[in-house]
mmCIF file with all atom_site columns, C-alpha atoms in Angstrom:
data_model
loop_
_atom_site.group_PDB
_atom_site.id
_atom_site.type_symbol
_atom_site.label_atom_id
_atom_site.label_alt_id
_atom_site.label_comp_id
_atom_site.label_asym_id
_atom_site.label_entity_id
_atom_site.label_seq_id
_atom_site.pdbx_PDB_ins_code
_atom_site.Cartn_x
_atom_site.Cartn_y
_atom_site.Cartn_z
_atom_site.occupancy
_atom_site.B_iso_or_equiv
_atom_site.pdbx_formal_charge
_atom_site.auth_seq_id
_atom_site.auth_comp_id
_atom_site.auth_asym_id
_atom_site.auth_atom_id
_atom_site.pdbx_PDB_model_num
ATOM 1   C CA . LEU F 1 1   ? 35.553 48.973 153.559 1.00 0.00 ? 24  LEU F CA 1
ATOM 2   C CA . GLY F 1 2   ? 31.960 48.485 152.178 1.00 0.00 ? 25  GLY F CA 1
ATOM 3   C CA . SER F 1 3   ? 33.729 45.773 149.296 1.00 0.00 ? 26  SER F CA 1
ATOM 4   C CA . GLY F 1 4   ? 35.048 43.874 152.197 1.00 0.00 ? 27  GLY F CA 1
ATOM 5   C CA . MET F 1 5   ? 32.189 43.841 154.484 1.00 0.00 ? 28  MET F CA 1
ATOM 6   C CA . ASN F 1 6   ? 29.878 42.220 151.700 1.00 0.00 ? 29  ASN F CA 1
ATOM 7   C CA . ILE F 1 7   ? 29.797 38.540 152.164 1.00 0.00 ? 30  ILE F CA 1
ATOM 8   C CA . ALA F 1 8   ? 28.117 37.632 148.809 1.00 0.00 ? 31  ALA F CA 1
ATOM 9   C CA . SER F 1 9   ? 31.323 36.108 147.333 1.00 0.00 ? 32  SER F CA 1
ATOM 10  C CA . ALA F 1 10  ? 32.400 34.673 150.572 1.00 0.00 ? 33  ALA F CA 1
ATOM 11  C CA . THR F 1 11  ? 29.521 32.453 151.098 1.00 0.00 ? 34  THR F CA 1
ATOM 12  C CA . ALA F 1 12  ? 28.956 31.916 147.386 1.00 0.00 ? 35  ALA F CA 1
ATOM 13  C CA . ILE F 1 13  ? 29.570 28.469 147.413 1.00 0.00 ? 36  ILE F CA 1
ATOM 14  C CA . SER F 1 14  ? 27.881 27.860 150.893 1.00 0.00 ? 37  SER F CA 1
ATOM 15  C CA . ARG F 1 15  ? 24.762 29.182 149.998 1.00 0.00 ? 38  ARG F CA 1
ATOM 16  C CA . GLU F 1 16  ? 24.369 26.284 147.271 1.00 0.00 ? 39  GLU F CA 1
ATOM 17  C CA . GLY F 1 17  ? 24.052 24.177 150.235 1.00 0.00 ? 40  GLY F CA 1
ATOM 18  C CA . LYS F 1 18  ? 22.994 20.495 149.525 1.00 0.00 ? 41  LYS F CA 1
ATOM 19  C CA . HIS F 1 19  ? 22.036 21.468 145.799 1.00 0.00 ? 42  HIS F CA 1
ATOM 20  C CA . PHE F 1 20  ? 25.691 21.812 144.939 1.00 0.00 ? 43  PHE F CA 1
ATOM 21  C CA . TYR F 1 21  ? 26.208 18.666 143.313 1.00 0.00 ? 44  TYR F CA 1
ATOM 22  C CA . LEU F 1 22  ? 23.684 20.216 140.558 1.00 0.00 ? 45  LEU F CA 1
ATOM 23  C CA . SER F 1 23  ? 26.870 22.807 139.631 1.00 0.00 ? 46  SER F CA 1
ATOM 24  C CA . LYS F 1 24  ? 28.807 19.484 139.049 1.00 0.00 ? 47  LYS F CA 1
ATOM 25  C CA . VAL F 1 25  ? 26.394 17.780 136.807 1.00 0.00 ? 48  VAL F CA 1
ATOM 26  C CA . ILE F 1 26  ? 24.736 20.697 134.864 1.00 0.00 ? 49  ILE F CA 1
ATOM 27  C CA . PRO F 1 27  ? 26.629 21.193 131.662 1.00 0.00 ? 50  PRO F CA 1
ATOM 28  C CA . VAL F 1 28  ? 28.327 24.558 132.389 1.00 0.00 ? 51  VAL F CA 1
ATOM 29  C CA . ASP F 1 29  ? 31.782 25.198 132.713 1.00 0.00 ? 52  ASP F CA 1
ATOM 30  C CA . TYR F 1 30  ? 33.057 25.679 136.508 1.00 0.00 ? 53  TYR F CA 1
ATOM 31  C CA . ILE F 1 31  ? 34.368 29.076 135.394 1.00 0.00 ? 54  ILE F CA 1
ATOM 32  C CA . ILE F 1 32  ? 31.528 30.206 133.784 1.00 0.00 ? 55  ILE F CA 1
ATOM 33  C CA . GLN F 1 33  ? 29.570 29.246 137.179 1.00 0.00 ? 56  GLN F CA 1
ATOM 34  C CA . ILE F 1 34  ? 32.369 31.101 139.192 1.00 0.00 ? 57  ILE F CA 1
ATOM 35  C CA . ASN F 1 35  ? 32.385 33.908 136.915 1.00 0.00 ? 58  ASN F CA 1
ATOM 36  C CA . ALA F 1 36  ? 28.369 34.277 137.503 1.00 0.00 ? 59  ALA F CA 1
ATOM 37  C CA . LYS F 1 37  ? 29.163 34.403 141.126 1.00 0.00 ? 60  LYS F CA 1
ATOM 38  C CA . VAL F 1 38  ? 31.914 36.884 140.734 1.00 0.00 ? 61  VAL F CA 1
ATOM 39  C CA . TYR F 1 39  ? 29.757 39.336 138.583 1.00 0.00 ? 62  TYR F CA 1
ATOM 40  C CA . LEU F 1 40  ? 26.479 39.234 141.096 1.00 0.00 ? 63  LEU F CA 1
ATOM 41  C CA . SER F 1 41  ? 29.180 40.152 143.991 1.00 0.00 ? 64  SER F CA 1
ATOM 42  C CA . LEU F 1 42  ? 30.715 42.786 141.996 1.00 0.00 ? 65  LEU F CA 1
ATOM 43  C CA . ILE F 1 43  ? 27.432 44.569 140.968 1.00 0.00 ? 66  ILE F CA 1
ATOM 44  C CA . ILE F 1 44  ? 26.645 44.719 144.913 1.00 0.00 ? 67  ILE F CA 1
ATOM 45  C CA . ASN F 1 45  ? 30.057 46.058 145.815 1.00 0.00 ? 68  ASN F CA 1
ATOM 46  C CA . TYR F 1 46  ? 30.326 48.584 142.649 1.00 0.00 ? 69  TYR F CA 1
ATOM 47  C CA . ILE F 1 47  ? 26.834 49.633 143.951 1.00 0.00 ? 70  ILE F CA 1
ATOM 48  C CA . THR F 1 48  ? 28.409 50.220 147.500 1.00 0.00 ? 71  THR F CA 1
ATOM 49  C CA . ILE F 1 49  ? 31.763 52.014 145.858 1.00 0.00 ? 72  ILE F CA 1
ATOM 50  C CA . PHE F 1 50  ? 29.546 54.359 143.718 1.00 0.00 ? 73  PHE F CA 1
ATOM 51  C CA . LEU F 1 51  ? 27.202 55.576 146.865 1.00 0.00 ? 74  LEU F CA 1
ATOM 52  C CA . GLY F 1 52  ? 30.683 55.886 149.123 1.00 0.00 ? 75  GLY F CA 1
ATOM 53  C CA . TYR F 1 53  ? 32.345 57.630 146.207 1.00 0.00 ? 76  TYR F CA 1
ATOM 54  C CA . LEU F 1 54  ? 29.522 60.117 145.818 1.00 0.00 ? 77  LEU F CA 1
ATOM 55  C CA . ILE F 1 55  ? 29.304 60.759 149.453 1.00 0.00 ? 78  ILE F CA 1
ATOM 56  C CA . SER F 1 56  ? 33.038 61.155 149.957 1.00 0.00 ? 79  SER F CA 1
ATOM 57  C CA . ILE F 1 57  ? 33.050 63.903 147.027 1.00 0.00 ? 80  ILE F CA 1
ATOM 58  C CA . PHE F 1 58  ? 30.962 65.898 148.710 1.00 0.00 ? 81  PHE F CA 1
ATOM 59  C CA . VAL F 1 59  ? 31.713 65.109 152.834 1.00 0.00 ? 82  VAL F CA 1
ATOM 60  C CA . TYR F 1 60  ? 35.417 65.134 152.067 1.00 0.00 ? 83  TYR F CA 1
ATOM 61  C CA . LYS F 1 61  ? 35.688 67.665 149.170 1.00 0.00 ? 84  LYS F CA 1
ATOM 62  C CA . LEU F 1 62  ? 37.937 64.959 147.231 1.00 0.00 ? 85  LEU F CA 1
ATOM 63  C CA . GLY F 1 63  ? 40.441 66.703 144.629 1.00 0.00 ? 86  GLY F CA 1
ATOM 64  C CA . VAL F 1 64  ? 40.834 65.587 141.371 1.00 0.00 ? 87  VAL F CA 1
ATOM 65  C CA . ILE F 1 65  ? 43.434 62.991 141.988 1.00 0.00 ? 88  ILE F CA 1
ATOM 66  C CA . GLU F 1 66  ? 41.096 61.277 144.438 1.00 0.00 ? 89  GLU F CA 1
ATOM 67  C CA . ILE F 1 67  ? 38.073 61.709 142.123 1.00 0.00 ? 90  ILE F CA 1
ATOM 68  C CA . ILE F 1 68  ? 40.119 59.861 139.613 1.00 0.00 ? 91  ILE F CA 1
ATOM 69  C CA . PHE F 1 69  ? 42.114 57.198 141.565 1.00 0.00 ? 92  PHE F CA 1
ATOM 70  C CA . PHE F 1 70  ? 39.346 56.504 144.355 1.00 0.00 ? 93  PHE F CA 1
ATOM 71  C CA . PRO F 1 71  ? 36.723 54.521 142.064 1.00 0.00 ? 94  PRO F CA 1
ATOM 72  C CA . ILE F 1 72  ? 39.635 52.785 140.056 1.00 0.00 ? 95  ILE F CA 1
ATOM 73  C CA . THR F 1 73  ? 41.292 51.601 142.986 1.00 0.00 ? 96  THR F CA 1
ATOM 74  C CA . LEU F 1 74  ? 38.498 50.406 144.713 1.00 0.00 ? 97  LEU F CA 1
ATOM 75  C CA . GLY F 1 75  ? 36.844 48.921 141.806 1.00 0.00 ? 98  GLY F CA 1
ATOM 76  C CA . LEU F 1 76  ? 40.111 46.918 141.440 1.00 0.00 ? 99  LEU F CA 1
ATOM 77  C CA . TYR F 1 77  ? 40.051 45.710 144.918 1.00 0.00 ? 100 TYR F CA 1
ATOM 78  C CA . SER F 1 78  ? 36.367 44.617 144.899 1.00 0.00 ? 101 SER F CA 1
ATOM 79  C CA . TYR F 1 79  ? 37.308 42.531 141.855 1.00 0.00 ? 102 TYR F CA 1
ATOM 80  C CA . GLY F 1 80  ? 40.501 40.859 143.736 1.00 0.00 ? 103 GLY F CA 1
ATOM 81  C CA . CYS F 1 81  ? 38.497 40.400 146.884 1.00 0.00 ? 104 CYS F CA 1
ATOM 82  C CA . ALA F 1 82  ? 35.327 38.845 144.965 1.00 0.00 ? 105 ALA F CA 1
ATOM 83  C CA . TYR F 1 83  ? 37.792 36.037 143.677 1.00 0.00 ? 106 TYR F CA 1
ATOM 84  C CA . SER F 1 84  ? 39.668 35.250 146.653 1.00 0.00 ? 107 SER F CA 1
ATOM 85  C CA . THR F 1 85  ? 36.925 35.067 148.864 1.00 0.00 ? 108 THR F CA 1
ATOM 86  C CA . ILE F 1 86  ? 34.922 32.819 146.238 1.00 0.00 ? 109 ILE F CA 1
ATOM 87  C CA . ARG F 1 87  ? 38.282 30.484 146.303 1.00 0.00 ? 110 ARG F CA 1
ATOM 88  C CA . PHE F 1 88  ? 38.414 30.512 149.872 1.00 0.00 ? 111 PHE F CA 1
ATOM 89  C CA . ASP F 1 89  ? 34.751 29.571 150.279 1.00 0.00 ? 112 ASP F CA 1
ATOM 90  C CA . LEU F 1 90  ? 35.264 26.720 147.578 1.00 0.00 ? 113 LEU F CA 1
ATOM 91  C CA . LYS F 1 91  ? 38.316 25.412 149.446 1.00 0.00 ? 114 LYS F CA 1
ATOM 92  C CA . GLU F 1 92  ? 35.860 24.446 152.567 1.00 0.00 ? 115 GLU F CA 1
ATOM 93  C CA . PRO F 1 93  ? 32.292 25.253 151.627 1.00 0.00 ? 116 PRO F CA 1
ATOM 94  C CA . LYS F 1 94  ? 29.702 24.711 154.232 1.00 0.00 ? 117 LYS F CA 1
ATOM 95  C CA . LEU F 1 95  ? 27.081 22.749 152.450 1.00 0.00 ? 118 LEU F CA 1
ATOM 96  C CA . ASN F 1 96  ? 25.143 21.046 155.239 1.00 0.00 ? 119 ASN F CA 1
ATOM 97  C CA . TRP F 1 97  ? 23.036 23.496 156.710 1.00 0.00 ? 120 TRP F CA 1
ATOM 98  C CA . THR F 1 98  ? 19.486 23.470 157.364 1.00 0.00 ? 121 THR F CA 1
ATOM 99  C CA . THR F 1 99  ? 18.270 27.334 157.295 1.00 0.00 ? 122 THR F CA 1
ATOM 100 C CA . PRO F 1 100 ? 19.960 29.583 154.729 1.00 0.00 ? 123 PRO F CA 1
ATOM 101 C CA . ASN F 1 101 ? 21.086 31.488 157.725 1.00 0.00 ? 124 ASN F CA 1
ATOM 102 C CA . GLU F 1 102 ? 23.271 28.987 158.829 1.00 0.00 ? 125 GLU F CA 1
ATOM 103 C CA . ALA F 1 103 ? 25.287 29.205 155.307 1.00 0.00 ? 126 ALA F CA 1
ATOM 104 C CA . VAL F 1 104 ? 25.544 32.887 155.698 1.00 0.00 ? 127 VAL F CA 1
ATOM 105 C CA . LYS F 1 105 ? 25.711 34.382 159.195 1.00 0.00 ? 128 LYS F CA 1
ATOM 106 C CA . ASN F 1 106 ? 26.551 31.418 160.885 1.00 0.00 ? 129 ASN F CA 1
ATOM 107 C CA . ASN F 1 107 ? 29.584 30.463 158.633 1.00 0.00 ? 130 ASN F CA 1
ATOM 108 C CA . LYS F 1 108 ? 32.654 31.180 160.456 1.00 0.00 ? 131 LYS F CA 1
ATOM 109 C CA . ARG F 1 109 ? 34.567 30.918 157.209 1.00 0.00 ? 132 ARG F CA 1
ATOM 110 C CA . ALA F 1 110 ? 32.729 33.879 155.870 1.00 0.00 ? 133 ALA F CA 1
ATOM 111 C CA . THR F 1 111 ? 34.249 36.190 158.902 1.00 0.00 ? 134 THR F CA 1
ATOM 112 C CA . ILE F 1 112 ? 37.685 35.316 158.166 1.00 0.00 ? 135 ILE F CA 1
ATOM 113 C CA . PRO F 1 113 ? 37.944 36.919 154.681 1.00 0.00 ? 136 PRO F CA 1
ATOM 114 C CA . THR F 1 114 ? 35.518 40.017 156.113 1.00 0.00 ? 137 THR F CA 1
ATOM 115 C CA . LEU F 1 115 ? 37.890 40.121 159.005 1.00 0.00 ? 138 LEU F CA 1
ATOM 116 C CA . ILE F 1 116 ? 41.022 40.303 156.684 1.00 0.00 ? 139 ILE F CA 1
ATOM 117 C CA . ASN F 1 117 ? 39.529 42.745 154.469 1.00 0.00 ? 140 ASN F CA 1
ATOM 118 C CA . MET F 1 118 ? 38.823 45.135 157.332 1.00 0.00 ? 141 MET F CA 1
ATOM 119 C CA . GLY F 1 119 ? 42.466 45.094 158.500 1.00 0.00 ? 142 GLY F CA 1
ATOM 120 C CA . VAL F 1 120 ? 43.467 45.796 154.772 1.00 0.00 ? 143 VAL F CA 1
ATOM 121 C CA . SER F 1 121 ? 40.954 48.798 154.795 1.00 0.00 ? 144 SER F CA 1
ATOM 122 C CA . PHE F 1 122 ? 42.171 49.971 158.061 1.00 0.00 ? 145 PHE F CA 1
ATOM 123 C CA . VAL F 1 123 ? 45.888 49.952 156.934 1.00 0.00 ? 146 VAL F CA 1
ATOM 124 C CA . ILE F 1 124 ? 45.275 51.692 153.750 1.00 0.00 ? 147 ILE F CA 1
ATOM 125 C CA . MET F 1 125 ? 43.023 54.364 155.329 1.00 0.00 ? 148 MET F CA 1
ATOM 126 C CA . MET F 1 126 ? 45.787 54.995 158.116 1.00 0.00 ? 149 MET F CA 1
ATOM 127 C CA . LEU F 1 127 ? 48.465 55.027 155.509 1.00 0.00 ? 150 LEU F CA 1
ATOM 128 C CA . MET F 1 128 ? 46.734 57.444 153.233 1.00 0.00 ? 151 MET F CA 1
ATOM 129 C CA . SER F 1 129 ? 45.635 59.678 156.509 1.00 0.00 ? 152 SER F CA 1
ATOM 130 C CA . THR F 1 130 ? 49.284 59.850 157.532 1.00 0.00 ? 153 THR F CA 1
ATOM 131 C CA . MET F 1 131 ? 50.491 60.812 154.083 1.00 0.00 ? 154 MET F CA 1
ATOM 132 C CA . TYR F 1 132 ? 47.696 63.542 153.799 1.00 0.00 ? 155 TYR F CA 1
ATOM 133 C CA . SER F 1 133 ? 48.742 64.804 157.115 1.00 0.00 ? 156 SER F CA 1
ATOM 134 C CA . LEU F 1 134 ? 52.434 65.061 156.679 1.00 0.00 ? 157 LEU F CA 1
ATOM 135 C CA . LEU F 1 135 ? 52.045 66.443 152.930 1.00 0.00 ? 158 LEU F CA 1
ATOM 136 C CA . GLY F 1 136 ? 49.607 68.944 154.591 1.00 0.00 ? 159 GLY F CA 1
ATOM 137 C CA . VAL F 1 137 ? 52.588 69.798 157.430 1.00 0.00 ? 160 VAL F CA 1
ATOM 138 C CA . ALA F 1 138 ? 55.305 69.825 154.790 1.00 0.00 ? 161 ALA F CA 1
ATOM 139 C CA . SER F 1 139 ? 53.240 72.132 152.553 1.00 0.00 ? 162 SER F CA 1
ATOM 140 C CA . GLN F 1 140 ? 53.139 74.460 155.169 1.00 0.00 ? 163 GLN F CA 1
ATOM 141 C CA . ASN F 1 141 ? 56.385 74.440 156.932 1.00 0.00 ? 164 ASN F CA 1
ATOM 142 C CA . ALA F 1 142 ? 58.794 73.424 154.208 1.00 0.00 ? 165 ALA F CA 1
ATOM 143 C CA . TYR F 1 143 ? 57.159 75.141 151.557 1.00 0.00 ? 166 TYR F CA 1
ATOM 144 C CA . LEU F 1 144 ? 56.996 72.514 149.198 1.00 0.00 ? 167 LEU F CA 1
ATOM 145 C CA . PRO F 1 145 ? 55.720 73.545 145.779 1.00 0.00 ? 168 PRO F CA 1
ATOM 146 C CA . ASN F 1 146 ? 51.905 72.548 145.036 1.00 0.00 ? 169 ASN F CA 1
ATOM 147 C CA . ASN F 1 147 ? 53.090 70.777 141.824 1.00 0.00 ? 170 ASN F CA 1
ATOM 148 C CA . ILE F 1 148 ? 55.724 68.525 143.956 1.00 0.00 ? 171 ILE F CA 1
ATOM 149 C CA . ILE F 1 149 ? 52.645 67.603 146.553 1.00 0.00 ? 172 ILE F CA 1
ATOM 150 C CA . VAL F 1 150 ? 50.664 66.660 143.628 1.00 0.00 ? 173 VAL F CA 1
ATOM 151 C CA . LEU F 1 151 ? 53.361 64.580 141.957 1.00 0.00 ? 174 LEU F CA 1
ATOM 152 C CA . ILE F 1 152 ? 53.813 62.637 145.691 1.00 0.00 ? 175 ILE F CA 1
ATOM 153 C CA . LYS F 1 153 ? 50.181 62.219 145.831 1.00 0.00 ? 176 LYS F CA 1
ATOM 154 C CA . ILE F 1 154 ? 49.784 60.707 142.284 1.00 0.00 ? 177 ILE F CA 1
ATOM 155 C CA . GLY F 1 155 ? 52.718 58.396 142.926 1.00 0.00 ? 178 GLY F CA 1
ATOM 156 C CA . VAL F 1 156 ? 51.373 57.181 146.133 1.00 0.00 ? 179 VAL F CA 1
ATOM 157 C CA . TRP F 1 157 ? 47.886 56.455 144.623 1.00 0.00 ? 180 TRP F CA 1
ATOM 158 C CA . LEU F 1 158 ? 49.485 54.738 141.300 1.00 0.00 ? 181 LEU F CA 1
ATOM 159 C CA . LEU F 1 159 ? 51.648 52.514 143.805 1.00 0.00 ? 182 LEU F CA 1
ATOM 160 C CA . ILE F 1 160 ? 48.508 51.623 145.725 1.00 0.00 ? 183 ILE F CA 1
ATOM 161 C CA . THR F 1 161 ? 46.507 51.005 142.266 1.00 0.00 ? 184 THR F CA 1
ATOM 162 C CA . ILE F 1 162 ? 49.221 49.114 140.699 1.00 0.00 ? 185 ILE F CA 1
ATOM 163 C CA . GLY F 1 163 ? 49.334 46.837 144.438 1.00 0.00 ? 186 GLY F CA 1
ATOM 164 C CA . VAL F 1 164 ? 45.739 46.372 144.080 1.00 0.00 ? 187 VAL F CA 1
ATOM 165 C CA . PHE F 1 165 ? 45.724 45.436 140.216 1.00 0.00 ? 188 PHE F CA 1
ATOM 166 C CA . ALA F 1 166 ? 48.177 42.815 141.171 1.00 0.00 ? 189 ALA F CA 1
ATOM 167 C CA . PHE F 1 167 ? 46.139 41.381 143.769 1.00 0.00 ? 190 PHE F CA 1
ATOM 168 C CA . ALA F 1 168 ? 43.151 41.245 141.715 1.00 0.00 ? 191 ALA F CA 1
ATOM 169 C CA . LEU F 1 169 ? 45.050 39.585 138.749 1.00 0.00 ? 192 LEU F CA 1
ATOM 170 C CA . ILE F 1 170 ? 46.725 36.970 141.317 1.00 0.00 ? 193 ILE F CA 1
ATOM 171 C CA . SER F 1 171 ? 43.355 36.231 143.025 1.00 0.00 ? 194 SER F CA 1
ATOM 172 C CA . ARG F 1 172 ? 41.422 35.868 139.483 1.00 0.00 ? 195 ARG F CA 1
ATOM 173 C CA . ASN F 1 173 ? 44.196 33.603 137.841 1.00 0.00 ? 196 ASN F CA 1
ATOM 174 C CA . ARG F 1 174 ? 44.680 31.653 141.340 1.00 0.00 ? 197 ARG F CA 1
ATOM 175 C CA . LEU F 1 175 ? 40.980 30.626 141.490 1.00 0.00 ? 198 LEU F CA 1
ATOM 176 C CA . TYR F 1 176 ? 40.873 29.911 137.757 1.00 0.00 ? 199 TYR F CA 1
ATOM 177 C CA . GLY F 1 177 ? 43.908 27.846 137.920 1.00 0.00 ? 200 GLY F CA 1
ATOM 178 C CA . SER F 1 178 ? 42.493 25.631 140.767 1.00 0.00 ? 201 SER F CA 1
ATOM 179 C CA . VAL F 1 179 ? 38.831 25.631 140.206 1.00 0.00 ? 202 VAL F CA 1
ATOM 180 C CA . ASN F 1 180 ? 38.305 22.706 138.341 1.00 0.00 ? 203 ASN F CA 1
ATOM 181 C CA . ALA F 1 181 ? 40.201 20.689 140.987 1.00 0.00 ? 204 ALA F CA 1
ATOM 182 C CA . LEU F 1 182 ? 38.257 22.463 143.753 1.00 0.00 ? 205 LEU F CA 1
ATOM 183 C CA . TYR F 1 183 ? 35.105 21.578 142.487 1.00 0.00 ? 206 TYR F CA 1
ATOM 184 C CA . GLU F 1 184 ? 35.932 18.081 141.919 1.00 0.00 ? 207 GLU F CA 1
ATOM 185 C CA . GLU F 1 185 ? 37.083 17.638 145.745 1.00 0.00 ? 208 GLU F CA 1
ATOM 186 C CA . ILE F 1 186 ? 33.645 18.652 146.951 1.00 0.00 ? 209 ILE F CA 1
ATOM 187 C CA . GLU F 1 187 ? 31.537 15.840 147.774 1.00 0.00 ? 210 GLU F CA 1
ATOM 188 C CA . ILE F 1 188 ? 28.165 16.028 149.166 1.00 0.00 ? 211 ILE F CA 1
#
């Protein structure tokens, strides 16, 4: 959820405003410029993930499986989210603004990815909560052996991680595939 609330990548292009033309004329490849924006966003996201991870370990008393998969899955999700939101901003950046506040807080295009990420986070949290509740009931009532429960948890976490990995790769590849055309379309 913290990664989805970070609008650093969702406004990465819009924040350049009228100075965006510099991005088009400097002798630096567009992909290198995009990577700099992605990495900056990821630094912010990974700090958020790390803090949430530390808090979750102690508050929710995470098990070994969760301690292993939690940062990997969220890190991959952040990676994909950064690329997809930058692409979203690159398609229609808000470059004509008078105060930086307009580019960030009053940018309706920045709220769309935030709302989508909140929805995705909510669905994942509900699915995980349901799974853990069902496994708790199943282990008590059906006397499922502990090793079966562990295998189910690992399987679900692997599916989620593979899905998030696919999202990250697709997001990155879609941006890399269209970055030159999207940059050239933008006029100031």
